Amino acid sequence: MAAEHDDLSRRAVFKQAAVGGVGLVAGSVLTGAGGDQASAAVEQVAAKDEWLAERASFLSGNRLLKTSGDGSMPPRTLARGIYRPRSSQEIADLIRSLPAKTPVASVCGGHESSNAAMFASSEAIVLDMVHLTSIEFRKDGDRVLVTVGAGVVFRELVEAVKLQHGALPVGTGPGVGVVGYIVNGGLSGYFSRRLGLLGQCVESLTVVTAAGDIRVLAPGEELFTAMLGAGSALGIVVDVTLRMEPESVVKHAEQRVVSFRTRKEAVEFARGALRIQREHVLPDDSVSMEVVVSGAKVVVVTFVFYDTFRGSVADFVTPLEELAARLNLPVAMASHWSSWYQTAAALWPVITAMKGSPLAMLQHCLGTEGPPDDRILDFICNTVIARAPLDEATFSIVEIRTLGGAAASQGKIPSGNCHHQFFVDLITLYDAKNKTVEERQAIADLTTRIIDEARHVDGLAVDFSGTHSQPDDVGLAPSPPMIFGTEAMAKTVQRLKKNVDPENRFRFHPFAKFL
Ligand SMILES: Cc1cc2nc3c(=O)[nH]c(=O)nc-3n(C[C@H](O)[C@H](O)[C@H](O)COP(=O)(O)OP(=O)(O)OC[C@H]3O[C@@H](n4cnc5c(N)ncnc54)[C@H](O)[C@@H]3O)c2cc1C
């Protein structure tokens, strides 16, 4: 269940793996042979009952509220079969060999907050993309492109990109799936202001449709754009080709870890840090700033300075250090990074150290399209930071990130993430092993109360992100225009869903309540 275990079982699988592939022509439709032999040919997971426990790094906190006794729950998929395809042709053949209404779930890194694809349903099959691990670089004139298989996770991509002296706006979790992140509109708090969302770097996508056709999608096609924020509901991605930037886009990064003893101290430090963020960082696209208040009783503040930065690093860092000194809070650690790679990998040790049996998680986000006003900053400090369940669920964090910049100015994709400049996520996270069902419920209730109050704050958007919302919250559904960015984008996605997946075969995704 823990990330380390996840990594070990993945490595064991990689040893046996050799990624297959078929020759593809842009825009063409290749069809498979079909027939029952096709599904027989694709590797199937024999130990179905153990699969989910091995593959899922986290379980939704909502799924852990109904168990009894010590609160343990056998995490078993409901799916009738789990397949590990090695090529687009294998996927296409498998889809065609099944009855046309059979639901299909895809699993890449297995981090989606409601675990919808991993549990699936008793009629469904799961495609576990773990064998599709190829990462291939090629030059296209001045540009460097990288084609990434649907089973690749960020740790693998970041290590490969480092060797090519490149940079991409990757997510922070080392085990998060690259494709699972892209198809739900994933954002990078460190890099998106300079490089956009990773979905905005996509040059082409190979997908298998609900009818079992293999298609290569390119910019200009409606379905291409829709895949970059709603793709988990629209098709099966086999690989994605990304435009890579040079590593020099990141000039420098500074991180300060400030310890606090009481929540009041955390609130006051965050209040000062968020003013620095609003007054000095948000107006300047050449720098980003992330403030993370953690259950480990530290506030971690990270500045990333891009190649476009012409100012003085001290103008940002010194006011923060002075703030800590004024509040009598010690700076426990100061880090200075000079590369994209160091910045991209900075949080891996912290994330992999979070272990649980299982780890329970709930994800929500709040944000504003422009700079937040005083009322909103007060709500973030006095309610979200002051009352987040950081003591009850000790791995929890409140992350306050800067977006906008390139994420706002590049071509729009169906994600609220490219419409918000000020982005706050509340990640409720704990080891469920020693928690009773009542304690888990109390943690979920604390989280829900904060999010409910946020819905009444004028100008504050709530749960507008496909990567930072909790689709299995009972009685709540995000609004389609909010989560896909605009009314027009939501309508396009809804129309395409009806056209390309009329039987709703792809139903295990974060938007299932309204798509
Ligand atoms: C520790 C941690 C750190 C994170 N950091 C960030 C971050 O920095 N930025 C951010 O935006 N988000 C972040 N997230 C959220 C994460 O990006 C999303 O939950 C993402 O959707 C997970 O993708 P996955 O492949 O790991 O999960 P999965 O559960 O495998 O996939 C997620 C969804 O995509 C679908 N999918 C997977 N593969 C395919 C495919 N081949 N074709 C079509 N659909 C597919 C699945 O069916 C599922 O609905 C983080 C989450 C965690 C737990």
XYZ file of C-alpha atoms and ligand atoms in Angstrom:
568
model
C 0.000 0.000 0.000
C 2.783 2.413 0.832
C 4.509 4.240 -2.007
C 7.721 2.280 -1.472
C 5.840 -1.007 -1.788
C 4.187 0.366 -4.894
C 7.596 1.173 -6.383
C 8.941 -2.303 -5.574
C 6.047 -4.165 -7.142
C 6.271 -1.918 -10.217
C 9.973 -2.654 -10.578
C 9.299 -6.389 -10.436
C 6.806 -5.992 -13.252
C 9.183 -3.832 -15.340
C 11.785 -6.597 -15.303
C 9.458 -8.834 -17.264
C 8.142 -6.061 -19.466
C 8.933 -5.229 -23.051
C 6.698 -2.594 -24.549
C 5.209 -3.528 -27.879
C 3.793 -1.087 -30.376
C 2.295 -0.674 -33.810
C 3.248 1.670 -36.603
C 0.869 4.612 -36.633
C 0.089 7.286 -39.150
C -1.229 10.618 -37.843
C -4.983 10.880 -38.278
C -5.375 7.273 -39.375
C -7.676 4.651 -37.863
C -6.217 1.196 -37.437
C -8.487 -1.598 -36.338
C -7.610 -4.766 -34.516
C -8.361 -8.377 -35.345
C -10.920 -8.760 -32.549
C -12.341 -12.055 -31.371
C -12.104 -13.837 -28.034
C -8.507 -14.842 -28.750
C -7.600 -11.175 -28.422
C -8.502 -10.965 -24.727
C -6.860 -14.326 -24.131
C -3.632 -12.925 -25.590
C -3.433 -9.938 -23.245
C -1.729 -10.606 -19.929
C -4.265 -10.947 -17.131
C -3.674 -10.444 -13.418
C -4.250 -13.769 -11.684
C -4.156 -12.515 -8.083
C -7.081 -10.150 -8.570
C -7.805 -9.836 -4.845
C -4.310 -8.609 -4.024
C -3.971 -6.311 -7.024
C -5.689 -3.229 -5.626
C -3.799 -3.326 -2.325
C -0.532 -3.515 -4.276
C -1.379 -0.824 -6.823
C -3.298 1.807 -4.828
C -1.121 4.221 -2.890
C -4.095 5.848 -1.161
C -7.728 5.032 -0.489
C -10.479 7.625 -0.514
C -11.294 8.713 3.047
C -14.965 8.358 2.061
C -14.500 4.649 1.331
C -13.202 4.056 4.854
C -16.255 5.330 6.725
C -18.404 2.228 6.600
C -16.132 -0.439 8.033
C -16.391 -1.771 11.575
C -14.145 -3.290 14.253
C -10.609 -1.933 13.874
C -11.726 -0.128 10.755
C -9.745 -2.270 8.340
C -11.288 -2.941 4.965
C -10.229 -5.501 2.369
C -9.415 -3.282 -0.595
C -10.529 -5.518 -3.473
C -11.444 -4.390 -6.930
C -14.960 -5.221 -8.078
C -13.799 -5.605 -11.690
C -14.312 -8.963 -13.352
C -10.860 -8.940 -14.938
C -7.638 -6.941 -14.856
C -5.532 -6.803 -18.012
C -1.987 -5.552 -18.525
C -1.720 -4.656 -22.210
C 1.626 -4.089 -23.934
C 0.527 -2.105 -27.001
C -2.268 -0.051 -28.530
C -3.076 -3.027 -30.753
C -3.589 -5.282 -27.736
C -5.912 -2.699 -26.180
C -7.887 -2.244 -29.409
C -8.242 -5.999 -29.908
C -9.361 -6.452 -26.323
C -11.966 -3.657 -26.524
C -13.356 -5.111 -29.755
C -13.505 -8.616 -28.335
C -15.807 -7.529 -25.495
C -19.547 -6.856 -25.724
C -20.006 -3.238 -26.860
C -21.452 -2.170 -23.501
C -18.723 -3.590 -21.261
C -17.375 -0.777 -19.062
C -13.625 -0.197 -19.174
C -11.477 1.403 -16.466
C -7.896 2.589 -17.053
C -5.278 2.763 -14.306
C -2.005 4.632 -14.738
C -0.428 5.716 -11.407
C -3.475 4.837 -9.275
C -3.671 8.155 -7.357
C -7.166 9.396 -8.299
C -8.817 10.568 -5.080
C -11.984 8.435 -5.248
C -10.212 5.290 -6.606
C -13.046 5.025 -9.140
C -11.025 3.162 -11.785
C -9.361 0.791 -9.325
C -12.603 -0.411 -7.743
C -14.569 -0.174 -11.036
C -17.689 -2.410 -11.067
C -18.562 -6.083 -11.385
C -19.297 -5.845 -15.156
C -16.136 -3.876 -15.885
C -12.625 -4.750 -16.905
C -9.590 -2.778 -15.751
C -6.653 -1.928 -18.002
C -3.582 -1.622 -15.806
C -1.067 0.284 -17.955
C 1.945 -0.820 -15.930
C 3.743 -2.358 -18.958
C 3.489 0.795 -21.110
C 6.640 2.346 -19.698
C 8.452 3.629 -22.774
C 9.917 7.163 -22.774
C 11.349 8.176 -26.153
C 12.957 11.490 -27.099
C 13.324 12.882 -30.610
C 14.223 16.164 -32.259
C 11.752 18.006 -34.454
C 13.656 20.991 -35.856
C 14.562 23.121 -32.840
C 12.131 21.350 -30.587
C 12.638 18.248 -28.476
C 9.640 15.957 -28.197
C 9.182 13.137 -25.728
C 6.672 10.337 -26.178
C 5.570 8.830 -22.886
C 3.727 5.526 -22.451
C 0.499 5.399 -20.435
C 2.108 3.508 -17.553
C 4.890 6.013 -16.847
C 4.887 7.773 -13.457
C 6.538 11.117 -12.668
C 9.642 9.721 -10.979
C 10.506 7.859 -14.210
C 9.750 10.820 -16.478
C 11.690 13.316 -14.351
C 14.778 11.052 -14.228
C 14.655 10.601 -18.022
C 14.123 14.324 -18.732
C 17.042 15.190 -16.441
C 19.397 13.122 -18.634
C 18.225 15.133 -21.674
C 18.781 18.471 -19.823
C 15.105 19.260 -20.287
C 12.203 20.570 -18.219
C 8.465 19.893 -18.036
C 5.707 21.163 -15.694
C 5.490 17.886 -13.769
C 3.392 17.185 -10.665
C 4.935 16.704 -7.239
C 4.008 13.072 -6.482
C 6.708 10.639 -7.720
C 4.157 7.837 -8.163
C 1.467 9.952 -9.866
C 0.761 8.721 -13.400
C 1.787 11.132 -16.163
C -1.252 10.275 -18.289
C -3.674 10.187 -15.315
C -2.460 13.704 -14.440
C -2.677 15.073 -17.989
C -6.149 13.752 -18.781
C -7.545 15.401 -15.650
C -5.860 18.790 -16.198
C -2.936 18.411 -13.726
C -1.038 21.495 -12.566
C 2.447 22.232 -11.280
C 2.732 24.760 -8.455
C 6.457 25.103 -9.196
C 6.532 25.254 -12.996
C 3.116 26.035 -14.526
C 3.519 29.822 -14.368
C 6.460 29.476 -16.770
C 5.638 26.289 -18.711
C 1.840 26.053 -18.533
C -0.021 22.919 -17.509
C 1.499 19.666 -18.773
C -1.618 19.224 -20.924
C -0.726 22.496 -22.667
C 2.614 20.929 -23.717
C 0.967 17.983 -25.489
C 1.683 17.681 -29.227
C -0.178 14.445 -29.927
C -1.983 11.594 -28.226
C -2.496 7.976 -29.217
C -5.873 6.773 -27.985
C -8.083 3.741 -28.305
C -11.734 4.730 -28.641
C -14.816 3.120 -27.106
C -15.327 1.359 -30.454
C -11.826 -0.120 -30.298
C -10.246 2.126 -32.953
C -6.692 3.382 -32.592
C -6.443 7.112 -33.307
C -3.613 9.597 -33.207
C -5.032 12.963 -32.128
C -3.344 16.256 -32.971
C -3.889 19.944 -32.071
C -6.846 21.448 -33.888
C -9.108 18.455 -33.291
C -11.871 19.009 -30.732
C -11.274 15.607 -29.185
C -7.547 16.361 -28.783
C -8.300 19.437 -26.651
C -11.049 17.692 -24.704
C -8.695 14.822 -23.812
C -6.403 17.262 -21.956
C -8.835 17.819 -19.082
C -11.652 15.320 -19.545
C -9.753 12.475 -21.215
C -10.406 9.937 -18.479
C -14.069 10.018 -19.581
C -13.438 9.994 -23.338
C -10.901 7.359 -24.346
C -7.978 5.144 -23.451
C -4.671 6.958 -23.839
C -1.836 4.711 -24.971
C 0.862 7.360 -25.175
C 1.287 11.107 -25.176
C 3.891 13.234 -26.974
C 5.081 16.322 -25.105
C 7.082 19.379 -26.129
C 10.048 19.628 -23.783
C 11.728 22.886 -22.745
C 15.420 23.324 -21.850
C 16.410 22.910 -18.192
C 17.523 26.562 -18.187
C 13.881 27.687 -17.758
C 14.489 27.272 -14.026
C 17.209 29.626 -12.859
C 17.051 29.141 -9.128
C 14.805 28.003 -6.280
C 14.776 28.751 -2.552
C 12.941 26.867 0.157
C 12.490 27.752 3.822
C 11.020 25.349 6.369
C 9.619 27.272 9.334
C 8.601 25.371 12.484
C 5.564 26.273 14.550
C 4.300 25.060 17.922
C 0.704 26.251 17.901
C -1.850 26.574 15.137
C -2.129 30.279 15.963
C 1.554 30.689 15.048
C 1.010 28.823 11.771
C -1.939 31.065 10.941
C -0.009 34.276 11.637
C 3.044 33.171 9.656
C 0.866 32.053 6.740
C -0.995 35.386 6.846
C 2.267 37.282 6.362
C 3.564 34.841 3.730
C 0.336 35.091 1.727
C 0.617 38.873 1.674
C 4.126 38.534 0.224
C 2.663 36.114 -2.303
C -0.126 38.503 -3.279
C 1.863 41.765 -3.314
C 5.160 40.572 -4.803
C 4.727 37.225 -6.550
C 1.319 37.242 -8.231
C 2.074 40.409 -10.257
C 5.401 38.927 -11.451
C 5.142 35.928 -13.822
C 8.878 35.273 -13.573
C 8.571 33.789 -10.082
C 6.264 31.355 -8.311
C 5.657 30.840 -4.602
C 4.116 27.898 -2.788
C 3.193 27.951 0.906
C 2.499 24.560 2.494
C 1.168 24.325 6.049
C 1.662 20.783 7.237
C 0.516 18.485 10.022
C 4.238 17.961 10.744
C 4.090 21.440 12.364
C 6.084 23.191 9.688
C 5.272 25.738 7.027
C 7.294 25.096 3.873
C 7.701 28.069 1.548
C 9.227 27.562 -1.896
C 10.110 30.258 -4.424
C 11.001 29.240 -7.985
C 12.757 31.862 -10.134
C 12.548 31.338 -13.882
C 14.904 32.327 -16.704
C 12.714 35.404 -17.207
C 13.486 36.640 -13.659
C 15.549 39.850 -13.589
C 15.105 40.912 -9.954
C 16.871 40.079 -6.718
C 16.175 36.773 -4.950
C 16.732 38.498 -1.602
C 13.770 40.816 -2.256
C 11.526 37.754 -1.896
C 13.362 35.613 0.650
C 14.467 38.276 3.134
C 10.938 39.565 3.940
C 9.902 35.962 4.595
C 12.830 35.339 6.947
C 12.134 38.643 8.698
C 8.509 37.599 9.135
C 9.609 34.341 10.806
C 12.004 36.266 13.068
C 9.304 38.789 14.041
C 7.000 35.940 15.060
C 9.863 34.207 16.863
C 9.587 31.114 14.654
C 12.776 29.213 13.785
C 13.796 28.551 10.177
C 14.491 24.827 10.554
C 15.914 24.350 7.077
C 17.036 26.525 4.168
C 17.550 24.936 0.726
C 18.917 26.482 -2.454
C 18.463 24.692 -5.769
C 19.875 25.644 -9.098
C 18.222 23.159 -11.448
C 14.846 22.073 -12.727
C 15.595 18.505 -11.610
C 16.383 19.388 -7.975
C 13.178 21.405 -7.777
C 11.057 18.731 -9.484
C 12.338 15.994 -7.159
C 12.412 18.088 -3.972
C 9.278 16.674 -2.350
C 9.775 13.006 -3.253
C 11.377 11.981 0.070
C 8.579 13.680 2.038
C 5.844 12.037 -0.020
C 7.366 8.542 0.001
C 7.796 8.755 3.788
C 4.012 8.965 4.200
C 2.929 5.426 4.909
C -0.301 3.860 6.049
C -2.339 0.681 6.071
C -4.026 2.127 4.166
C -3.302 5.810 3.689
C -6.641 7.620 3.610
C -6.993 10.769 1.526
C -9.550 13.491 0.763
C -8.768 16.253 -1.744
C -10.372 19.659 -2.227
C -9.391 22.966 -3.766
C -10.310 26.632 -3.508
C -9.155 29.547 -5.601
C -9.609 32.857 -7.328
C -9.118 33.881 -10.935
C -7.236 37.047 -9.968
C -5.373 38.064 -6.804
C -7.353 37.224 -3.629
C -8.777 40.145 -1.653
C -8.317 40.575 2.127
C -11.573 38.784 2.931
C -10.472 35.703 1.027
C -6.992 35.688 2.558
C -8.621 35.998 5.994
C -10.860 33.013 5.226
C -7.875 30.924 4.092
C -5.970 31.785 7.276
C -8.737 31.973 9.915
C -10.780 29.024 8.678
C -8.853 26.739 6.328
C -5.445 26.844 8.028
C -6.838 27.369 11.530
C -9.299 24.461 11.350
C -7.838 21.952 8.869
C -7.534 18.517 10.538
C -3.727 18.751 10.752
C -3.614 17.291 14.281
C -6.155 14.510 13.715
C -4.823 13.553 10.259
C -1.134 14.282 10.624
C -0.028 13.899 6.987
C -2.538 16.578 5.969
C -1.478 19.781 4.253
C -2.908 23.100 3.111
C -1.017 24.130 -0.048
C -1.311 27.664 -1.388
C 0.091 27.941 -4.898
C 0.495 30.582 -7.582
C -0.807 29.745 -11.044
C -1.669 32.040 -13.948
C 1.248 33.138 -16.156
C 1.763 30.614 -18.969
C -1.051 28.405 -17.618
C -3.465 31.286 -18.272
C -1.979 32.600 -21.522
C -1.477 29.329 -23.433
C -4.295 27.591 -25.324
C -7.195 26.792 -23.028
C -7.852 23.178 -22.095
C -10.911 21.895 -20.205
C -9.623 22.460 -16.697
C -10.439 25.022 -14.026
C -6.708 24.854 -13.248
C -5.825 27.145 -16.164
C -8.376 29.774 -15.086
C -7.175 30.338 -11.515
C -4.188 32.371 -10.398
C -4.509 31.733 -6.675
C -4.887 28.020 -5.896
C -5.373 26.466 -2.468
C -5.675 22.756 -1.900
C -6.637 21.021 1.297
C -5.287 17.467 1.302
C -6.586 15.498 4.272
C -4.282 12.519 4.730
C -3.757 9.966 7.504
C -2.817 6.395 8.304
C -6.204 4.709 8.716
C -4.774 1.688 10.517
C -5.220 2.877 14.073
C -8.282 5.036 13.538
C -11.757 3.886 14.436
C -14.582 4.491 12.019
C -15.802 7.279 14.323
C -12.402 8.992 14.212
C -12.327 8.748 10.416
C -15.818 10.212 10.264
C -14.767 13.080 12.537
C -11.824 13.854 10.209
C -14.075 13.761 7.146
C -16.605 16.020 8.918
C -13.934 18.594 9.799
C -12.884 18.677 6.144
C -16.459 18.907 4.876
C -17.336 21.772 7.219
C -14.440 23.872 5.919
C -15.337 23.193 2.290
C -19.029 23.920 2.965
C -18.117 27.274 4.514
C -15.863 28.058 1.556
C -18.847 27.694 -0.771
C -20.398 30.726 0.941
C -17.376 33.009 0.519
C -18.042 35.491 -2.263
C -15.551 35.241 -5.111
C -13.972 31.986 -3.909
C -14.284 29.044 -6.322
C -14.472 25.549 -4.789
C -13.505 22.166 -6.281
C -12.862 23.439 -9.814
C -10.038 20.990 -10.474
C -10.169 17.465 -11.898
C -7.008 16.638 -9.958
C -8.006 18.242 -6.654
C -11.603 17.407 -5.870
C -13.341 14.512 -4.163
C -15.801 13.017 -6.665
C -17.232 10.498 -4.173
C -18.379 13.131 -1.648
C -22.009 12.235 -1.004
C -24.594 14.720 -2.276
C -22.047 17.043 -3.895
C -21.098 17.445 -7.538
C -18.855 20.146 -8.991
C -20.428 22.246 -11.705
C -19.263 21.274 -15.228
C -18.398 24.890 -16.281
C -16.335 25.266 -13.126
C -14.367 22.040 -13.507
C -13.884 22.386 -17.290
C -13.165 26.123 -17.079
C -16.041 27.651 -19.059
C -19.647 26.988 -20.048
C -18.585 26.527 -23.690
C -15.851 24.021 -22.817
C -18.260 22.062 -20.598
C -20.800 21.887 -23.442
C -18.138 20.678 -25.887
C -16.980 17.956 -23.508
C -20.560 16.832 -22.832
C -21.339 16.696 -26.571
C -18.147 14.772 -27.352
C -18.825 12.312 -24.556
C -22.175 11.432 -26.158
C -20.576 11.087 -29.603
C -17.431 9.137 -28.822
C -18.681 7.015 -25.934
C -22.448 6.565 -26.416
C -22.571 3.507 -24.122
C -20.586 5.287 -21.398
C -17.952 2.558 -21.346
C -15.491 4.988 -19.753
C -17.373 5.747 -16.545
C -14.673 5.461 -13.850
C -13.330 9.001 -13.695
C -13.602 12.160 -11.567
C -16.489 13.620 -13.617
C -18.848 10.615 -13.438
C -21.608 12.551 -11.635
C -22.233 14.791 -14.651
C -20.682 13.057 -17.702
C 1.011 12.432 -3.589
C 0.191 13.114 -4.635
C 0.723 14.219 -5.292
C -0.021 14.863 -6.280
N 0.503 15.972 -6.887
C -0.233 16.638 -7.803
C 0.242 17.832 -8.419
O 1.340 18.316 -8.128
N -0.559 18.432 -9.332
C -1.780 17.926 -9.682
O -2.451 18.512 -10.524
N -2.247 16.806 -9.116
C -1.522 16.165 -8.183
N -2.033 15.045 -7.596
C -3.334 14.537 -8.050
C -3.117 13.617 -9.265
O -2.504 14.331 -10.307
C -4.446 13.085 -9.802
O -5.103 12.354 -8.822
C -4.229 12.229 -11.054
O -5.452 12.085 -11.730
C -3.663 10.878 -10.689
O -3.277 10.194 -11.831
P -2.814 8.667 -11.690
O -2.470 8.189 -13.029
O -1.795 8.545 -10.631
O -4.115 7.968 -11.136
P -5.117 6.919 -11.804
O -6.103 6.657 -10.718
O -4.414 5.777 -12.395
O -5.774 7.756 -12.968
C -6.503 8.936 -12.707
C -7.706 8.987 -13.641
O -7.242 9.006 -14.982
C -7.741 7.868 -15.692
N -6.692 7.293 -16.517
C -5.536 6.733 -16.088
N -4.854 6.265 -17.138
C -5.581 6.531 -18.238
C -5.400 6.269 -19.618
N -4.328 5.631 -20.069
N -6.361 6.681 -20.471
C -7.469 7.329 -20.026
N -7.701 7.576 -18.724
C -6.756 7.188 -17.843
C -8.181 6.871 -14.633
O -9.206 6.044 -15.115
C -8.631 7.777 -13.512
O -9.948 8.208 -13.711
C -1.316 14.390 -6.610
C -1.855 13.292 -5.941
C -1.123 12.665 -4.962
C -1.740 11.503 -4.251
